[in-house]
Coordinates of N, CA and C and ligand atoms in Angstrom, one line a residue:
M228 N -54.1 -29.2 -30.9 CA -53.7 -29.3 -29.8 C -52.0 -29.6 -29.6
K229 N -51.8 -28.5 -28.6 CA -50.4 -28.1 -28.5 C -50.0 -29.0 -27.8
D230 N -48.3 -29.5 -27.8 CA -47.7 -30.2 -27.1 C -47.3 -29.8 -25.5
L231 N -47.2 -30.8 -24.5 CA -47.3 -30.1 -23.3 C -46.0 -31.2 -22.5
I232 N -45.4 -30.6 -21.6 CA -44.4 -31.4 -21.3 C -45.2 -31.2 -19.4
I233 N -45.1 -32.8 -19.2 CA -45.9 -32.6 -17.4 C -44.7 -33.1 -17.1
V234 N -44.4 -33.1 -15.6 CA -43.8 -33.3 -14.8 C -43.8 -33.2 -13.5
A235 N -43.3 -34.4 -12.9 CA -43.5 -34.5 -11.8 C -42.7 -34.7 -10.8
N236 N -42.5 -33.4 -9.7 CA -41.0 -33.5 -9.3 C -41.5 -34.1 -7.5
W237 N -40.7 -34.9 -7.5 CA -41.5 -35.5 -5.8 C -40.2 -35.1 -5.0
K238 N -39.6 -34.2 -5.2 CA -38.5 -33.6 -4.2 C -37.8 -34.5 -3.4
L239 N -37.8 -34.7 -1.9 CA -37.4 -35.4 -0.8 C -38.5 -36.7 -0.5
N240 N -38.7 -37.3 -1.4 CA -40.1 -38.2 -1.1 C -39.9 -39.6 -1.7
K241 N -40.3 -40.4 -0.8 CA -40.6 -42.0 -1.5 C -39.1 -42.8 -1.3
T242 N -39.6 -44.0 -1.0 CA -38.9 -45.4 -0.9 C -38.4 -45.8 -1.9
M243 N -37.9 -46.9 -2.5 CA -38.1 -48.0 -3.4 C -39.3 -48.4 -3.6
S244 N -40.0 -49.1 -2.3 CA -41.4 -49.8 -2.3 C -42.1 -48.6 -2.8
E245 N -42.3 -47.6 -2.2 CA -42.8 -46.2 -2.8 C -43.3 -46.2 -3.8
V246 N -42.1 -46.1 -4.5 CA -42.2 -45.8 -5.9 C -42.9 -46.7 -6.9
K247 N -42.4 -47.9 -6.3 CA -43.3 -49.3 -6.6 C -44.4 -49.3 -6.9
K248 N -45.1 -48.9 -5.7 CA -46.6 -49.0 -5.4 C -47.0 -47.8 -6.6
W249 N -46.4 -46.3 -6.3 CA -46.7 -45.5 -7.3 C -46.9 -45.8 -8.7
L250 N -45.9 -46.7 -9.6 CA -46.0 -46.7 -10.7 C -46.6 -48.2 -10.8
D251 N -46.7 -49.0 -9.7 CA -47.6 -50.0 -10.3 C -49.2 -49.8 -10.1
D252 N -49.5 -48.1 -9.6 CA -51.1 -47.7 -9.5 C -51.0 -46.7 -10.9
F253 N -50.1 -46.0 -11.2 CA -49.9 -45.4 -12.7 C -49.9 -46.0 -13.7
S254 N -49.6 -47.3 -13.5 CA -49.0 -47.8 -15.3 C -50.5 -48.6 -15.3
I255 N -51.6 -48.5 -14.3 CA -52.9 -49.2 -15.0 C -53.5 -48.2 -15.7
F256 N -53.1 -46.9 -15.6 CA -53.6 -46.0 -16.6 C -54.0 -46.1 -17.7
K257 N -52.7 -46.5 -18.4 CA -52.2 -47.1 -19.7 C -52.4 -45.7 -20.2
F258 N -51.8 -44.6 -20.1 CA -52.8 -43.2 -20.9 C -51.8 -43.3 -22.1
Q259 N -52.6 -42.7 -22.9 CA -52.2 -42.5 -24.5 C -52.4 -41.2 -25.0
F260 N -51.7 -40.1 -24.5 CA -51.7 -39.1 -24.7 C -50.6 -38.7 -26.3
S261 N -50.7 -38.4 -26.9 CA -49.4 -37.9 -27.8 C -49.0 -36.8 -27.9
N262 N -50.2 -35.8 -27.3 CA -49.4 -34.7 -27.6 C -48.5 -34.3 -25.9
K263 N -48.3 -35.0 -25.1 CA -48.4 -35.0 -23.9 C -47.0 -35.4 -23.3
K264 N -45.9 -34.9 -23.0 CA -44.5 -35.5 -22.8 C -44.4 -35.6 -21.5
V265 N -44.7 -36.8 -20.6 CA -44.5 -36.9 -18.8 C -43.0 -37.2 -18.3
I266 N -42.2 -36.4 -17.4 CA -41.5 -36.8 -17.0 C -41.0 -36.9 -15.5
I267 N -41.0 -37.9 -15.0 CA -41.0 -37.8 -13.6 C -39.5 -37.6 -12.8
F268 N -39.4 -37.1 -11.9 CA -37.7 -36.4 -11.1 C -37.6 -37.8 -9.3
P269 N -37.4 -38.7 -10.0 CA -37.0 -39.2 -8.2 C -35.8 -38.3 -7.8
S270 N -35.9 -39.4 -6.9 CA -34.4 -39.1 -5.4 C -33.5 -39.6 -6.8
F271 N -32.2 -39.4 -6.6 CA -30.7 -39.8 -7.3 C -31.2 -41.2 -6.9
T272 N -31.3 -42.1 -6.0 CA -31.2 -43.5 -5.4 C -32.0 -43.8 -6.1
L273 N -33.5 -43.4 -6.4 CA -34.2 -44.3 -7.1 C -34.2 -44.0 -8.6
L274 N -33.5 -43.3 -9.2 CA -33.2 -43.4 -10.7 C -33.2 -44.8 -11.1
D275 N -32.6 -45.6 -10.8 CA -31.8 -46.7 -11.5 C -33.3 -47.9 -11.2
F276 N -34.2 -47.9 -10.5 CA -35.4 -48.7 -9.8 C -36.3 -48.0 -10.9
T277 N -36.5 -46.7 -11.1 CA -37.4 -46.2 -11.9 C -37.1 -46.8 -13.3
K278 N -36.1 -46.2 -13.9 CA -36.2 -46.4 -15.2 C -35.8 -48.1 -15.5
R279 N -35.3 -49.5 -14.6 CA -35.7 -50.4 -14.9 C -37.3 -50.8 -15.2
Y280 N -38.1 -50.4 -14.1 CA -39.4 -50.3 -14.0 C -40.2 -50.2 -15.1
I281 N -39.7 -48.6 -15.6 CA -40.4 -48.2 -17.2 C -39.9 -48.7 -17.9
K282 N -39.1 -49.4 -18.1 CA -38.3 -50.3 -19.0 C -39.3 -51.4 -20.0
N283 N -39.1 -52.2 -18.1 CA -39.9 -53.0 -18.3 C -41.6 -53.3 -18.8
K284 N -42.1 -52.3 -18.7 CA -43.8 -52.2 -18.4 C -44.0 -51.4 -19.9
N285 N -42.6 -50.8 -20.2 CA -43.1 -50.2 -21.7 C -43.7 -48.8 -21.4
L286 N -43.4 -48.5 -20.2 CA -44.4 -47.0 -20.2 C -44.1 -45.9 -20.7
N287 N -44.8 -45.2 -20.9 CA -44.9 -43.4 -21.5 C -44.0 -42.3 -21.1
I288 N -43.0 -42.7 -20.2 CA -42.7 -41.9 -19.4 C -41.0 -41.8 -19.5
E289 N -40.8 -40.2 -19.4 CA -39.3 -40.1 -19.1 C -38.8 -39.9 -17.8
I290 N -37.6 -39.9 -17.7 CA -36.8 -39.7 -16.1 C -36.2 -38.3 -16.2
G291 N -36.1 -37.8 -15.2 CA -35.2 -36.7 -14.9 C -34.8 -36.6 -13.5
A292 N -33.4 -36.0 -13.4 CA -32.8 -36.1 -11.5 C -33.4 -34.5 -11.4
Q293 N -32.9 -34.4 -10.2 CA -33.6 -33.2 -9.7 C -32.2 -32.1 -9.4
N294 N -31.1 -32.6 -9.6 CA -29.8 -31.9 -9.3 C -28.8 -32.6 -10.2
I295 N -27.7 -31.5 -10.2 CA -26.6 -32.4 -11.0 C -25.3 -31.5 -10.1
S296 N -24.6 -32.1 -10.3 CA -23.0 -31.5 -9.7 C -22.5 -30.5 -10.7
E297 N -22.0 -29.1 -10.1 CA -21.5 -28.4 -10.6 C -19.9 -29.1 -11.3
F298 N -19.8 -30.0 -10.9 CA -18.3 -30.5 -10.9 C -18.2 -31.7 -11.9
D299 N -16.7 -31.7 -12.6 CA -17.1 -32.9 -13.4 C -16.9 -34.2 -12.8
Q300 N -15.5 -34.3 -12.1 CA -15.7 -35.4 -11.3 C -14.3 -35.5 -10.6
G301 N -13.9 -36.2 -9.3 CA -12.7 -36.5 -8.6 C -13.4 -36.1 -6.8
A302 N -12.6 -35.4 -6.5 CA -12.6 -34.9 -5.0 C -14.0 -34.5 -4.3
Y303 N -15.0 -34.7 -4.6 CA -16.5 -33.9 -4.4 C -17.4 -34.7 -3.9
T304 N -17.2 -35.3 -2.5 CA -18.0 -36.2 -2.0 C -19.4 -35.5 -1.7
G305 N -20.1 -36.4 -2.1 CA -21.5 -36.5 -1.9 C -22.3 -36.0 -3.2
Q306 N -21.4 -35.5 -4.4 CA -22.2 -34.6 -5.4 C -22.6 -35.9 -6.8
V307 N -23.4 -35.9 -7.9 CA -23.5 -37.0 -8.5 C -23.6 -35.6 -9.9
N308 N -22.9 -36.7 -10.9 CA -22.2 -35.6 -12.2 C -23.3 -36.3 -12.8
G309 N -23.0 -35.2 -14.1 CA -24.1 -35.4 -15.3 C -24.1 -37.0 -16.0
K310 N -22.5 -37.3 -16.2 CA -22.2 -38.8 -16.6 C -23.3 -39.6 -16.0
Q311 N -23.2 -40.0 -14.6 CA -23.6 -40.7 -13.9 C -25.2 -40.3 -13.9
I312 N -25.5 -39.2 -13.9 CA -27.2 -39.3 -14.4 C -27.3 -39.8 -15.6
G313 N -26.7 -39.7 -16.4 CA -27.0 -40.2 -18.1 C -27.1 -41.2 -17.9
D314 N -26.6 -42.3 -17.1 CA -27.0 -43.9 -17.1 C -28.3 -43.8 -17.0
F315 N -29.5 -43.2 -16.5 CA -30.1 -43.4 -16.0 C -31.8 -42.7 -16.4
A316 N -31.4 -41.4 -16.7 CA -32.0 -40.1 -16.7 C -31.5 -39.0 -18.1
N317 N -32.7 -38.9 -18.6 CA -32.3 -37.4 -19.9 C -32.8 -36.4 -19.3
Y318 N -33.4 -35.9 -18.4 CA -33.4 -35.0 -18.1 C -32.8 -34.5 -16.7
V319 N -33.0 -33.0 -16.3 CA -32.4 -32.7 -15.6 C -32.7 -31.2 -14.6
L320 N -33.1 -30.6 -13.6 CA -33.8 -29.4 -12.8 C -32.6 -29.2 -12.7
I321 N -32.5 -27.5 -13.0 CA -31.3 -27.2 -12.3 C -32.1 -25.7 -12.1
G322 N -31.6 -25.2 -10.8 CA -31.9 -23.8 -10.4 C -33.0 -24.0 -9.3
H323 N -33.7 -25.2 -9.1 CA -34.8 -24.9 -8.4 C -34.9 -24.6 -7.0
S324 N -36.1 -23.5 -6.7 CA -35.7 -22.5 -5.1 C -35.5 -23.4 -4.5
E325 N -35.6 -24.7 -4.3 CA -35.4 -25.1 -3.2 C -34.1 -25.7 -3.2
A326 N -33.3 -25.6 -4.0 CA -31.9 -26.1 -4.2 C -31.3 -24.5 -3.9
R327 N -31.4 -23.4 -4.1 CA -31.4 -22.0 -4.1 C -30.8 -22.0 -2.6
K328 N -31.9 -22.3 -2.0 CA -32.4 -21.6 -0.5 C -31.5 -22.7 0.2
Y329 N -32.1 -24.0 0.0 CA -31.4 -24.7 0.8 C -29.9 -25.0 0.4
L330 N -29.4 -25.6 -0.5 CA -28.0 -25.7 -1.0 C -27.4 -24.4 -1.8
N331 N -27.6 -23.3 -0.9 CA -27.1 -22.2 -1.6 C -26.7 -22.2 -3.3
E332 N -27.3 -22.3 -4.1 CA -27.0 -22.3 -5.1 C -27.2 -21.1 -5.6
N333 N -26.6 -20.4 -6.8 CA -26.5 -18.7 -6.9 C -26.0 -19.0 -8.7
D334 N -26.4 -17.9 -9.3 CA -26.3 -17.6 -10.8 C -24.8 -18.4 -11.2
L335 N -23.9 -18.3 -10.5 CA -22.2 -18.8 -10.4 C -22.5 -20.4 -11.1
N336 N -22.7 -21.1 -9.7 CA -22.8 -22.3 -9.4 C -24.0 -23.1 -10.5
L337 N -25.3 -22.3 -10.7 CA -26.0 -22.6 -11.8 C -25.7 -23.1 -13.2
T338 N -24.6 -21.6 -13.5 CA -24.0 -21.5 -14.6 C -23.5 -22.9 -14.8
E339 N -22.6 -23.4 -14.0 CA -21.9 -24.3 -14.5 C -22.7 -25.9 -13.9
K340 N -23.9 -26.0 -13.4 CA -24.4 -26.9 -14.0 C -25.0 -27.1 -15.1
F341 N -25.2 -26.1 -15.3 CA -25.9 -26.0 -17.0 C -25.0 -26.3 -18.1
K342 N -23.5 -26.0 -17.5 CA -22.5 -26.6 -18.5 C -22.2 -27.9 -18.7
R343 N -22.3 -28.6 -17.1 CA -22.3 -30.0 -17.0 C -23.4 -30.6 -17.8
A344 N -24.5 -29.9 -17.5 CA -25.6 -31.1 -18.3 C -25.6 -31.0 -19.9
K345 N -25.3 -29.5 -20.0 CA -25.1 -29.8 -21.8 C -24.0 -30.8 -22.4
E346 N -22.6 -30.7 -21.3 CA -21.3 -31.6 -21.8 C -22.0 -33.2 -22.2
N347 N -22.8 -33.3 -20.9 CA -23.5 -35.1 -20.7 C -24.8 -34.8 -21.5
N348 N -25.1 -34.0 -22.3 CA -26.2 -34.5 -23.6 C -27.4 -34.4 -22.7
L349 N -28.0 -33.7 -21.3 CA -29.1 -34.1 -20.7 C -30.0 -32.9 -21.0
K350 N -31.1 -32.9 -21.6 CA -32.0 -32.0 -21.2 C -32.2 -31.4 -20.4
I351 N -32.2 -29.7 -20.3 CA -32.5 -29.0 -18.7 C -33.3 -28.5 -18.8
I352 N -34.2 -28.0 -17.4 CA -35.1 -27.8 -17.2 C -34.9 -26.6 -16.0
Y353 N -34.8 -25.5 -16.4 CA -34.4 -24.3 -15.7 C -35.3 -23.5 -14.8
C354 N -35.2 -23.5 -13.9 CA -35.9 -23.2 -12.9 C -35.9 -21.4 -12.3
V355 N -37.2 -20.9 -12.5 CA -36.9 -19.7 -12.1 C -37.9 -19.0 -11.3
S356 N -37.4 -18.0 -10.4 CA -38.9 -17.7 -9.4 C -39.6 -15.9 -10.1
S357 N -39.0 -15.5 -10.9 CA -39.1 -14.3 -11.4 C -38.8 -14.2 -12.6
F358 N -39.2 -13.1 -13.3 CA -38.4 -12.9 -14.7 C -37.2 -12.7 -14.5
S359 N -36.9 -11.6 -13.4 CA -35.5 -10.8 -13.6 C -34.3 -11.6 -13.4
Q360 N -34.7 -12.8 -12.8 CA -33.8 -14.1 -12.3 C -32.6 -14.4 -13.9
F361 N -31.8 -14.4 -13.8 CA -30.3 -15.1 -14.9 C -31.0 -16.3 -14.9
I362 N -30.7 -16.1 -16.6 CA -31.0 -17.8 -17.7 C -29.5 -17.6 -18.2
P363 N -29.1 -19.2 -18.1 CA -27.7 -19.3 -19.3 C -28.2 -19.1 -20.7
A364 N -27.5 -18.6 -21.4 CA -27.4 -18.6 -22.8 C -27.8 -20.0 -23.3
G365 N -28.7 -20.3 -24.0 CA -29.0 -21.5 -24.9 C -29.9 -22.1 -23.9
T366 N -30.5 -21.7 -22.8 CA -31.7 -22.5 -22.3 C -32.8 -22.7 -23.2
E367 N -33.4 -24.1 -22.9 CA -34.6 -23.9 -24.0 C -35.9 -24.1 -23.4
I368 N -35.9 -24.9 -22.3 CA -37.3 -24.9 -21.3 C -37.1 -24.5 -19.9
V369 N -37.8 -23.7 -19.7 CA -37.5 -22.7 -18.6 C -39.0 -23.3 -17.5
A370 N -39.2 -23.2 -16.4 CA -39.8 -23.6 -15.3 C -40.2 -22.2 -14.7
Y371 N -41.2 -21.6 -14.7 CA -41.6 -20.3 -13.7 C -42.4 -20.9 -12.5
E372 N -41.7 -20.6 -11.4 CA -42.4 -21.3 -10.3 C -42.0 -20.0 -9.0
P373 N -43.0 -19.1 -9.1 CA -42.4 -18.2 -8.3 C -42.7 -18.7 -6.9
L374 N -42.1 -17.8 -5.7 CA -42.0 -18.6 -4.7 C -42.8 -18.6 -4.0
G375 N -43.7 -17.8 -3.7 CA -45.1 -17.6 -2.9 C -46.3 -18.6 -3.2
A376 N -45.7 -19.7 -4.4 CA -47.1 -20.3 -5.1 C -46.3 -21.6 -4.9
I377 N -45.4 -21.9 -4.7 CA -45.1 -23.3 -4.5 C -45.5 -24.1 -3.1
G378 N -45.8 -25.2 -3.3 CA -46.5 -25.7 -1.8 C -47.6 -24.8 -0.8
S379 N -48.2 -23.7 -1.6 CA -49.0 -23.0 -0.5 C -50.3 -23.2 -1.0
G380 N -50.9 -23.9 -2.0 CA -52.4 -24.1 -2.5 C -52.7 -22.9 -3.1
K381 N -51.9 -21.9 -3.1 CA -52.1 -20.5 -3.7 C -51.1 -20.3 -5.5
P382 N -51.5 -20.4 -6.4 CA -51.2 -20.2 -7.8 C -51.1 -19.4 -7.8
D383 N -50.1 -18.6 -8.8 CA -49.7 -17.1 -9.6 C -50.6 -17.1 -10.3
S384 N -51.0 -15.3 -9.9 CA -52.1 -15.2 -10.8 C -52.5 -15.5 -12.4
I385 N -53.0 -15.8 -13.1 CA -53.0 -16.0 -14.4 C -52.4 -14.6 -15.3
Q386 N -52.8 -13.5 -14.9 CA -52.6 -12.4 -15.2 C -50.7 -12.1 -15.2
D387 N -50.3 -13.0 -14.2 CA -48.4 -12.9 -13.8 C -48.0 -13.7 -15.1
I388 N -48.9 -14.9 -14.8 CA -48.2 -16.2 -15.6 C -48.2 -16.1 -17.4
I389 N -49.5 -15.0 -17.7 CA -49.7 -14.3 -19.0 C -48.4 -13.8 -19.4
R390 N -47.9 -12.8 -18.4 CA -46.9 -11.4 -19.0 C -45.7 -12.2 -18.5
I391 N -45.2 -12.8 -17.5 CA -44.2 -13.5 -17.5 C -43.7 -14.5 -18.7
S392 N -44.4 -15.6 -18.8 CA -44.2 -16.5 -20.2 C -44.1 -15.6 -21.2
S393 N -45.0 -14.5 -21.9 CA -44.6 -14.0 -23.0 C -43.0 -13.3 -22.7
D394 N -43.1 -12.5 -21.8 CA -41.7 -11.9 -21.6 C -40.4 -12.8 -21.5
L395 N -40.4 -13.8 -20.9 CA -39.4 -14.8 -21.2 C -39.1 -15.3 -22.4
K396 N -40.4 -15.3 -23.1 CA -40.4 -16.3 -24.7 C -39.2 -14.9 -25.2
K397 N -40.1 -13.6 -25.3 CA -39.6 -12.6 -26.2 C -38.1 -12.3 -25.9
S398 N -37.8 -11.9 -24.7 CA -36.3 -11.5 -24.1 C -35.1 -12.7 -24.1
N399 N -35.6 -13.7 -24.6 CA -34.7 -15.0 -24.8 C -35.6 -15.9 -25.8
K400 N -34.5 -15.5 -26.9 CA -35.1 -16.2 -28.2 C -34.6 -17.8 -28.1
S401 N -33.7 -18.2 -27.6 CA -33.5 -19.7 -27.3 C -34.9 -20.3 -26.3
I402 N -35.1 -19.6 -25.9 CA -36.5 -20.7 -24.6 C -37.6 -20.9 -25.7
K403 N -37.7 -22.4 -25.5 CA -38.9 -22.9 -26.9 C -40.1 -23.1 -26.0
Y404 N -39.7 -23.6 -24.6 CA -41.0 -24.1 -23.7 C -41.1 -23.4 -22.4
V405 N -41.9 -22.9 -22.1 CA -42.4 -22.1 -20.7 C -43.2 -23.1 -20.0
L406 N -42.9 -23.8 -18.8 CA -43.7 -24.4 -17.8 C -43.9 -23.6 -16.4
Y407 N -45.2 -23.9 -16.4 CA -45.6 -23.2 -15.0 C -45.5 -23.9 -13.9
G408 N -45.3 -23.7 -12.8 CA -45.1 -24.5 -11.5 C -45.7 -23.6 -10.4
G409 N -46.1 -24.3 -9.2 CA -46.3 -23.7 -8.1 C -48.0 -24.3 -7.6
S410 N -48.4 -25.2 -7.0 CA -49.7 -25.2 -6.3 C -50.7 -25.5 -7.6
V411 N -50.0 -26.1 -8.7 CA -50.6 -26.7 -9.6 C -52.2 -28.4 -9.4
S412 N -52.9 -28.2 -9.5 CA -53.9 -29.2 -9.3 C -54.6 -29.7 -10.2
T413 N -55.1 -30.9 -9.9 CA -56.3 -31.2 -10.9 C -57.6 -30.2 -11.6
E414 N -58.0 -29.4 -10.0 CA -58.8 -28.4 -10.8 C -58.7 -27.1 -11.6
N415 N -57.2 -27.0 -11.2 CA -56.4 -25.7 -12.0 C -55.8 -26.1 -13.1
V416 N -55.1 -27.1 -13.3 CA -54.1 -27.4 -14.3 C -54.4 -26.6 -16.1
L417 N -56.0 -26.5 -16.2 CA -56.1 -26.1 -17.6 C -56.2 -24.8 -17.1
D418 N -56.3 -23.9 -16.6 CA -56.2 -22.3 -16.3 C -54.5 -22.5 -17.0
F419 N -54.2 -22.8 -16.5 CA -52.5 -22.6 -16.9 C -52.1 -23.5 -18.2
T420 N -52.2 -24.5 -18.7 CA -51.8 -24.9 -20.0 C -52.6 -24.7 -21.1
S421 N -53.4 -24.1 -21.0 CA -55.0 -23.5 -21.9 C -54.2 -21.8 -22.3
L422 N -53.1 -21.3 -21.6 CA -52.5 -20.1 -22.0 C -51.3 -20.6 -22.9
E423 N -51.5 -19.5 -23.9 CA -50.6 -19.3 -25.0 C -49.0 -19.8 -25.0
N424 N -48.7 -19.0 -24.0 CA -47.0 -19.1 -23.9 C -46.6 -19.9 -22.2
I425 N -47.8 -20.8 -22.3 CA -47.4 -21.8 -21.7 C -47.4 -23.4 -22.2
D426 N -46.3 -24.3 -22.1 CA -46.3 -25.1 -22.8 C -46.0 -26.7 -22.0
G427 N -46.4 -26.4 -20.6 CA -46.1 -27.6 -19.5 C -46.4 -26.6 -18.3
I428 N -46.4 -28.1 -17.2 CA -46.6 -27.8 -15.7 C -45.2 -28.6 -15.0
L429 N -45.3 -28.3 -14.2 CA -44.4 -28.7 -13.2 C -45.0 -29.0 -11.6
V430 N -45.4 -29.8 -11.4 CA -46.3 -30.4 -10.3 C -45.3 -31.1 -8.9
G431 N -45.3 -30.6 -7.8 CA -44.7 -30.8 -7.1 C -45.7 -31.8 -5.9
G432 N -46.2 -31.4 -4.9 CA -47.1 -32.0 -4.3 C -48.3 -32.7 -5.0
E433 N -49.1 -32.5 -5.4 CA -50.2 -33.1 -6.3 C -49.8 -34.4 -7.5
S434 N -48.2 -34.5 -7.4 CA -47.6 -35.6 -8.2 C -47.3 -36.8 -7.2
L435 N -47.2 -36.9 -5.7 CA -46.5 -37.9 -5.1 C -48.2 -39.0 -5.1
N436 N -49.0 -38.3 -5.2 CA -50.5 -39.4 -5.4 C -50.7 -39.7 -7.0
P437 N -50.6 -40.5 -8.0 CA -50.9 -41.4 -8.6 C -52.2 -41.0 -9.5
N438 N -53.1 -41.2 -8.4 CA -54.5 -40.7 -9.1 C -54.7 -39.4 -9.6
S439 N -53.8 -38.3 -8.5 CA -54.1 -36.8 -8.8 C -53.1 -36.5 -10.0
F440 N -52.3 -37.5 -10.0 CA -51.0 -37.1 -11.3 C -51.7 -37.1 -12.4
F441 N -52.3 -38.4 -12.4 CA -53.1 -39.2 -13.8 C -53.6 -37.9 -14.1
Q442 N -54.9 -37.5 -13.1 CA -56.0 -36.6 -13.4 C -55.4 -35.3 -13.8
I443 N -54.4 -34.5 -13.6 CA -53.6 -33.5 -13.9 C -53.5 -33.8 -15.5
I444 N -52.6 -35.1 -15.7 CA -52.2 -35.1 -17.0 C -53.4 -35.1 -17.9
K445 N -54.5 -35.6 -17.7 CA -55.9 -35.6 -17.9 C -56.6 -34.7 -18.5
N446 N -56.5 -33.8 -17.2 CA -57.3 -32.3 -17.7 C -56.3 -31.4 -18.2
A447 N -54.9 -31.6 -18.1 CA -54.0 -30.5 -18.7 C -54.6 -30.1 -20.4
Ligands
PGA141 P1 -45.9 -27.7 -5.6 O1 -44.4 -27.6 -6.2 O2 -46.5 -28.3 -7.2 O3 -46.3 -28.8 -4.4 O4 -46.4 -26.5 -5.3 C1 -44.1 -27.2 -7.6 C2 -42.3 -27.5 -7.2 O5 -41.9 -26.9 -6.7 O6 -41.6 -28.5 -8.0

């Protein structure tokens, strides 16, 4: 059995009480999959609560932040830097297509974000929507998430995923893990995780429900 990274990206969803309910429901499953690393990505304001909950209940889950400031510290109102994230999380998502679209992120500031994350010892999941997108040197985990597949119920074709996951690893020797993201569900997850060069999945919509997310982990 190969190792898998299974990500729940909650995006701009959930209040603290909703996170508590999710974790209460999810912790009932008491899953033990030694080959499956589960990482959840709540909003910044929920990182502290999530961390405390996971520690108290001794859950086998890691935490990530959905973004990071390109700046180190100082007069940058509204930003959250790598050091601040490091108090709560050990992973960070960089370059998600929604952040590229709605926050105008580009290769230049994504490179800066990548550097800030590295400086603060955060593990980076670097998202791209196509093979041709720029990936910073030294990237180890890439999430391939084609635009049309995100939130559409229409995942990418298996042929595309096979080709792109293999091309990513061939073209960039630092890439050790390629995750697939885009309309992953309980029914289709194994189609992706069974592929030779896919090392995990990034789940958006279907991770909001703890039962569906647990089924995805189980079926992966
Ligand atoms: P989705 O989102 O699973 O809802 O398609 C994936 C993502 O954007 O992370």
